[in-house]
PDB file of C-alpha atoms in Angstrom:
ATOM      1  CA  UNK M  16     -73.033 -18.036 -23.897  1.00 50.00           C
ATOM      2  CA  UNK M  17     -74.088 -21.421 -25.685  1.00 58.00           C
ATOM      3  CA  UNK M  18     -77.601 -21.956 -26.268  1.00 63.00           C
ATOM      4  CA  UNK M  19     -79.161 -25.139 -24.294  1.00 61.00           C
ATOM      5  CA  UNK M  20     -79.910 -27.992 -25.908  1.00 69.00           C
ATOM      6  CA  UNK M  21     -83.709 -29.034 -25.517  1.00 74.00           C
ATOM      7  CA  UNK M  22     -83.050 -31.800 -22.404  1.00 70.00           C
ATOM      8  CA  UNK M  23     -81.044 -29.090 -20.369  1.00 72.00           C
ATOM      9  CA  UNK M  24     -83.536 -25.985 -21.200  1.00 74.00           C
ATOM     10  CA  UNK M  25     -86.735 -28.640 -19.971  1.00 73.00           C
ATOM     11  CA  UNK M  26     -84.375 -29.416 -16.808  1.00 67.00           C
ATOM     12  CA  UNK M  27     -83.753 -25.593 -16.187  1.00 70.00           C
ATOM     13  CA  UNK M  28     -87.460 -24.725 -16.664  1.00 75.00           C
ATOM     14  CA  UNK M  29     -88.203 -27.515 -14.222  1.00 69.00           C
ATOM     15  CA  UNK M  30     -86.141 -25.777 -11.712  1.00 65.00           C
ATOM     16  CA  UNK M  31     -87.079 -22.573 -12.271  1.00 73.00           C
ATOM     17  CA  UNK M  32     -90.088 -23.802 -11.324  1.00 71.00           C
ATOM     18  CA  UNK M  33     -89.648 -25.672  -8.232  1.00 64.00           C
ATOM     19  CA  UNK M  34     -87.892 -22.573  -7.033  1.00 68.00           C
ATOM     20  CA  UNK M  35     -90.705 -20.396  -7.895  1.00 68.00           C
ATOM     21  CA  UNK M  36     -92.746 -22.586  -5.821  1.00 69.00           C
ATOM     22  CA  UNK M  37     -90.295 -23.124  -2.289  1.00 71.00           C
ATOM     23  CA  UNK M  38     -88.863 -19.265  -2.602  1.00 68.00           C
ATOM     24  CA  UNK M  39     -90.907 -16.006  -2.588  1.00 69.00           C
ATOM     25  CA  UNK M  40     -89.569 -13.069  -4.236  1.00 69.00           C
ATOM     26  CA  UNK M  41     -89.632 -11.893  -0.400  1.00 76.00           C
ATOM     27  CA  UNK M  42     -87.458 -14.700   0.642  1.00 70.00           C
ATOM     28  CA  UNK M  43     -85.280 -14.164  -2.450  1.00 65.00           C
ATOM     29  CA  UNK M  44     -84.439 -10.613  -1.047  1.00 71.00           C
ATOM     30  CA  UNK M  45     -84.069 -11.809   2.444  1.00 73.00           C
ATOM     31  CA  UNK M  46     -81.055 -13.812   1.049  1.00 66.00           C
ATOM     32  CA  UNK M  47     -79.595 -11.008  -0.952  1.00 69.00           C
ATOM     33  CA  UNK M  48     -79.712  -8.766   1.666  1.00 76.00           C
ATOM     34  CA  UNK M  49     -78.090 -11.533   4.434  1.00 75.00           C
ATOM     35  CA  UNK M  50     -75.375 -11.875   1.905  1.00 73.00           C
ATOM     36  CA  UNK M  51     -74.942  -8.556   1.493  1.00 77.00           C
ATOM     37  CA  UNK M  52     -74.700  -7.856   5.068  1.00 78.00           C
ATOM     38  CA  UNK M  53     -72.472 -10.917   5.286  1.00 77.00           C
ATOM     39  CA  UNK M  54     -69.980  -9.521   3.048  1.00 78.00           C
ATOM     40  CA  UNK M  55     -70.214  -5.771   4.407  1.00 82.00           C
ATOM     41  CA  UNK M  56     -68.893  -7.683   7.354  1.00 82.00           C
ATOM     42  CA  UNK M  57     -66.242  -9.469   5.124  1.00 81.00           C
ATOM     43  CA  UNK M  58     -65.103  -6.022   4.367  1.00 82.00           C
ATOM     44  CA  UNK M  59     -65.265  -4.433   7.210  1.00 84.00           C
ATOM     45  CA  UNK M  60     -62.955  -7.249   8.848  1.00 85.00           C
ATOM     46  CA  UNK M  61     -60.552  -7.111   6.222  1.00 85.00           C
ATOM     47  CA  UNK M  62     -60.631  -3.315   6.046  1.00 84.00           C
ATOM     48  CA  UNK M  63     -59.574  -3.069   9.860  1.00 86.00           C
ATOM     49  CA  UNK M  64     -56.340  -5.232   8.936  1.00 85.00           C
ATOM     50  CA  UNK M  65     -55.065  -2.671   6.504  1.00 85.00           C
ATOM     51  CA  UNK M  66     -53.072  -0.147   7.934  1.00 81.00           C
ATOM     52  CA  UNK M  67     -52.967   3.264   6.124  1.00 77.00           C
ATOM     53  CA  UNK M  68     -50.224   4.042   3.535  1.00 70.00           C
ATOM     54  CA  UNK M  69     -48.363   7.446   4.679  1.00 66.00           C
ATOM     55  CA  UNK M  70     -45.815   9.276   2.712  1.00 63.00           C
ATOM     56  CA  UNK M  71     -43.672  11.843   3.231  1.00 58.00           C
ATOM     57  CA  UNK M  72     -43.031  12.297  -0.279  1.00 64.00           C
ATOM     58  CA  UNK M  73     -45.015  11.954  -3.696  1.00 67.00           C
ATOM     59  CA  UNK M  74     -46.713   8.887  -5.318  1.00 75.00           C
ATOM     60  CA  UNK M  75     -47.378   9.105  -8.691  1.00 82.00           C
ATOM     61  CA  UNK M  76     -50.811   9.168  -9.874  1.00 87.00           C
ATOM     62  CA  UNK M  77     -50.782   6.280 -11.616  1.00 91.00           C
ATOM     63  CA  UNK M  78     -49.052   4.438  -9.040  1.00 90.00           C
ATOM     64  CA  UNK M  79     -51.593   5.677  -6.084  1.00 88.00           C
ATOM     65  CA  UNK M  80     -54.426   4.798  -8.576  1.00 91.00           C
ATOM     66  CA  UNK M  81     -53.280   1.462  -9.158  1.00 94.00           C
ATOM     67  CA  UNK M  82     -52.273   1.089  -5.041  1.00 92.00           C
ATOM     68  CA  UNK M  83     -55.973   1.930  -4.331  1.00 91.00           C
ATOM     69  CA  UNK M  84     -57.276  -0.696  -6.826  1.00 94.00           C
ATOM     70  CA  UNK M  85     -55.064  -3.625  -5.119  1.00 95.00           C
ATOM     71  CA  UNK M  86     -56.689  -2.025  -1.798  1.00 94.00           C
ATOM     72  CA  UNK M  87     -59.779  -2.783  -2.930  1.00 92.00           C
ATOM     73  CA  UNK M  88     -59.184  -5.733  -4.373  1.00 94.00           C
ATOM     74  CA  UNK M  89     -58.866  -7.007  -1.274  1.00 93.00           C
ATOM     75  CA  UNK M  90     -61.554  -5.832   0.643  1.00 92.00           C
ATOM     76  CA  UNK M  91     -63.577  -7.333  -1.885  1.00 90.00           C
ATOM     77  CA  UNK M  92     -62.139 -10.964  -1.607  1.00 91.00           C
ATOM     78  CA  UNK M  93     -60.127 -10.610  -5.227  1.00 92.00           C
ATOM     79  CA  UNK M  94     -57.151 -11.884  -3.600  1.00 94.00           C
ATOM     80  CA  UNK M  95     -55.570 -13.066  -6.845  1.00 95.00           C
ATOM     81  CA  UNK M  96     -55.959  -9.799  -8.484  1.00 95.00           C
ATOM     82  CA  UNK M  97     -54.747  -7.809  -5.546  1.00 96.00           C
ATOM     83  CA  UNK M  98     -51.241  -9.630  -5.509  1.00 96.00           C
ATOM     84  CA  UNK M  99     -50.819  -9.276  -9.278  1.00 96.00           C
ATOM     85  CA  UNK M 100     -51.816  -5.639  -8.923  1.00 97.00           C
ATOM     86  CA  UNK M 101     -49.153  -4.903  -6.308  1.00 97.00           C
ATOM     87  CA  UNK M 102     -46.493  -6.551  -8.912  1.00 97.00           C
ATOM     88  CA  UNK M 103     -47.642  -4.395 -11.610  1.00 96.00           C
ATOM     89  CA  UNK M 104     -47.389  -1.303  -9.045  1.00 96.00           C
ATOM     90  CA  UNK M 105     -43.346  -2.504  -7.215  1.00 96.00           C
ATOM     91  CA  UNK M 106     -42.599  -2.721 -11.239  1.00 94.00           C
ATOM     92  CA  UNK M 107     -43.742   0.857 -12.051  1.00 94.00           C
ATOM     93  CA  UNK M 108     -41.873   2.268  -8.917  1.00 92.00           C
ATOM     94  CA  UNK M 109     -38.442   0.400  -9.697  1.00 93.00           C
ATOM     95  CA  UNK M 110     -38.857   1.473 -13.872  1.00 92.00           C
ATOM     96  CA  UNK M 111     -39.333   4.929 -12.611  1.00 91.00           C
ATOM     97  CA  UNK M 112     -36.664   5.022 -10.194  1.00 91.00           C
ATOM     98  CA  UNK M 113     -33.760   2.993 -13.099  1.00 90.00           C
ATOM     99  CA  UNK M 114     -35.142   6.025 -15.457  1.00 89.00           C
ATOM    100  CA  UNK M 115     -34.833   8.818 -12.961  1.00 88.00           C
ATOM    101  CA  UNK M 116     -31.062   7.375 -12.262  1.00 90.00           C
ATOM    102  CA  UNK M 117     -30.813   7.491 -16.505  1.00 86.00           C
ATOM    103  CA  UNK M 118     -30.228   3.525 -16.749  1.00 84.00           C
ATOM    104  CA  UNK M 119     -33.386   2.347 -18.595  1.00 81.00           C
ATOM    105  CA  UNK M 120     -31.537   1.526 -21.483  1.00 83.00           C
ATOM    106  CA  UNK M 121     -29.740  -1.120 -20.117  1.00 80.00           C
ATOM    107  CA  UNK M 122     -32.988  -3.149 -19.207  1.00 76.00           C
ATOM    108  CA  UNK M 123     -33.576  -5.905 -20.759  1.00 69.00           C
ATOM    109  CA  UNK M 124     -36.135  -5.630 -23.817  1.00 65.00           C
ATOM    110  CA  UNK M 125     -36.678  -5.886 -27.843  1.00 57.00           C
ATOM    111  CA  UNK M 126     -33.241  -5.062 -28.497  1.00 61.00           C
ATOM    112  CA  UNK M 127     -31.533  -7.412 -26.392  1.00 58.00           C
ATOM    113  CA  UNK M 128     -27.564  -6.867 -27.666  1.00 59.00           C
ATOM    114  CA  UNK M 129     -28.233  -3.644 -26.164  1.00 61.00           C
ATOM    115  CA  UNK M 130     -30.068  -4.486 -23.436  1.00 65.00           C
ATOM    116  CA  UNK M 131     -28.714  -6.828 -20.389  1.00 76.00           C
ATOM    117  CA  UNK M 132     -30.532  -6.380 -17.113  1.00 82.00           C
ATOM    118  CA  UNK M 133     -33.195  -7.408 -15.698  1.00 86.00           C
ATOM    119  CA  UNK M 134     -35.194  -5.183 -13.226  1.00 89.00           C
ATOM    120  CA  UNK M 135     -33.998  -6.444  -9.919  1.00 90.00           C
ATOM    121  CA  UNK M 136     -30.578  -7.098 -11.396  1.00 89.00           C
ATOM    122  CA  UNK M 137     -30.317  -3.453 -12.296  1.00 87.00           C
ATOM    123  CA  UNK M 138     -31.441  -2.537  -8.738  1.00 91.00           C
ATOM    124  CA  UNK M 139     -28.761  -4.240  -7.342  1.00 90.00           C
ATOM    125  CA  UNK M 140     -26.084  -2.764  -9.595  1.00 88.00           C
ATOM    126  CA  UNK M 141     -27.751   0.943  -8.640  1.00 90.00           C
ATOM    127  CA  UNK M 142     -26.866  -0.074  -4.969  1.00 91.00           C
ATOM    128  CA  UNK M 143     -30.852  -0.570  -4.294  1.00 92.00           C
ATOM    129  CA  UNK M 144     -30.563  -1.943  -0.364  1.00 93.00           C
ATOM    130  CA  UNK M 145     -31.209  -5.682  -0.223  1.00 95.00           C
ATOM    131  CA  UNK M 146     -34.025  -5.404   1.806  1.00 95.00           C
ATOM    132  CA  UNK M 147     -35.848  -3.775  -0.803  1.00 95.00           C
ATOM    133  CA  UNK M 148     -34.819  -6.007  -3.096  1.00 94.00           C
ATOM    134  CA  UNK M 149     -36.208  -8.792  -1.639  1.00 96.00           C
ATOM    135  CA  UNK M 150     -39.675  -7.361  -1.037  1.00 96.00           C
ATOM    136  CA  UNK M 151     -39.462  -6.626  -4.844  1.00 95.00           C
ATOM    137  CA  UNK M 152     -39.064 -10.446  -5.470  1.00 96.00           C
ATOM    138  CA  UNK M 153     -41.311 -11.587  -2.715  1.00 96.00           C
ATOM    139  CA  UNK M 154     -43.933  -9.827  -4.317  1.00 97.00           C
ATOM    140  CA  UNK M 155     -43.133 -10.635  -7.804  1.00 95.00           C
ATOM    141  CA  UNK M 156     -42.973 -14.387  -6.423  1.00 95.00           C
ATOM    142  CA  UNK M 157     -46.592 -14.344  -5.292  1.00 94.00           C
ATOM    143  CA  UNK M 158     -48.043 -12.793  -8.254  1.00 94.00           C
ATOM    144  CA  UNK M 159     -45.884 -15.224 -11.054  1.00 93.00           C
ATOM    145  CA  UNK M 160     -47.753 -18.273  -9.513  1.00 94.00           C
ATOM    146  CA  UNK M 161     -50.844 -16.252  -9.567  1.00 92.00           C
ATOM    147  CA  UNK M 162     -50.343 -15.953 -13.180  1.00 92.00           C
ATOM    148  CA  UNK M 163     -48.292 -19.141 -14.469  1.00 94.00           C
ATOM    149  CA  UNK M 164     -49.830 -21.641 -12.013  1.00 92.00           C
ATOM    150  CA  UNK M 165     -53.646 -22.852 -12.947  1.00 88.00           C
ATOM    151  CA  UNK M 166     -54.771 -23.728  -9.801  1.00 89.00           C
ATOM    152  CA  UNK M 167     -53.289 -20.893  -7.710  1.00 89.00           C
ATOM    153  CA  UNK M 168     -55.584 -19.427  -5.258  1.00 91.00           C
ATOM    154  CA  UNK M 169     -54.347 -17.026  -2.947  1.00 93.00           C
ATOM    155  CA  UNK M 170     -55.390 -16.888   0.742  1.00 94.00           C
ATOM    156  CA  UNK M 171     -56.389 -13.554   2.436  1.00 93.00           C
ATOM    157  CA  UNK M 172     -53.422 -14.261   4.758  1.00 95.00           C
ATOM    158  CA  UNK M 173     -51.292 -14.352   1.575  1.00 96.00           C
ATOM    159  CA  UNK M 174     -52.926 -11.700  -0.052  1.00 95.00           C
ATOM    160  CA  UNK M 175     -52.239  -9.091   3.034  1.00 96.00           C
ATOM    161  CA  UNK M 176     -49.046 -10.353   3.560  1.00 96.00           C
ATOM    162  CA  UNK M 177     -48.345  -8.941  -0.126  1.00 96.00           C
ATOM    163  CA  UNK M 178     -50.212  -5.433   0.528  1.00 95.00           C
ATOM    164  CA  UNK M 179     -48.007  -5.250   3.800  1.00 94.00           C
ATOM    165  CA  UNK M 180     -44.687  -6.044   2.025  1.00 96.00           C
ATOM    166  CA  UNK M 181     -45.873  -3.150  -1.124  1.00 96.00           C
ATOM    167  CA  UNK M 182     -46.506  -0.683   1.633  1.00 93.00           C
ATOM    168  CA  UNK M 183     -43.133  -1.158   2.911  1.00 93.00           C
ATOM    169  CA  UNK M 184     -41.499  -1.369  -0.127  1.00 93.00           C
ATOM    170  CA  UNK M 185     -43.143   2.166  -1.513  1.00 91.00           C
ATOM    171  CA  UNK M 186     -42.088   3.892   2.071  1.00 88.00           C
ATOM    172  CA  UNK M 187     -38.561   2.871   2.132  1.00 88.00           C
ATOM    173  CA  UNK M 188     -37.619   2.567  -1.807  1.00 88.00           C
ATOM    174  CA  UNK M 189     -34.681   5.112  -2.417  1.00 86.00           C
ATOM    175  CA  UNK M 190     -35.816   8.404  -3.283  1.00 81.00           C
ATOM    176  CA  UNK M 191     -34.194   9.057  -7.196  1.00 67.00           C
TER     177      UNK M 191
END
């Protein structure tokens, strides 16, 4: 937060006075109400596009919580955040699988002499189906763009595609 200099403060005071003259408190609340209705309609439309995730197995609490957060980000129009959370979830699922298979000691990390595989490389070595590996890569590719490319802006369609890929990955990922 910066304190405006005298010229900026004068400008803001004049602007505030003009707004007060032309917009009553009633007009302001009407504007807020219309914005709320518009946003509610948008949220409802996005909610119709997401199919429920029905699983026959158990989904870890942390994974479930992050999944709900990713969906909420999508519903509220926070598409970049939704994609990054999808990446986090896919990575959690993959790491948990690798741990259950007793191979987490092989993942790249700080002790590079001992650890030799990336997550996709180790999943491939553990014979995870190619379609799962492709979903994993797609999700990570989109999130990497969001994280590393300063002007990346995810569209609603891209975010929905990423969520659908995550749903497919969750459903089809091999069980330990």
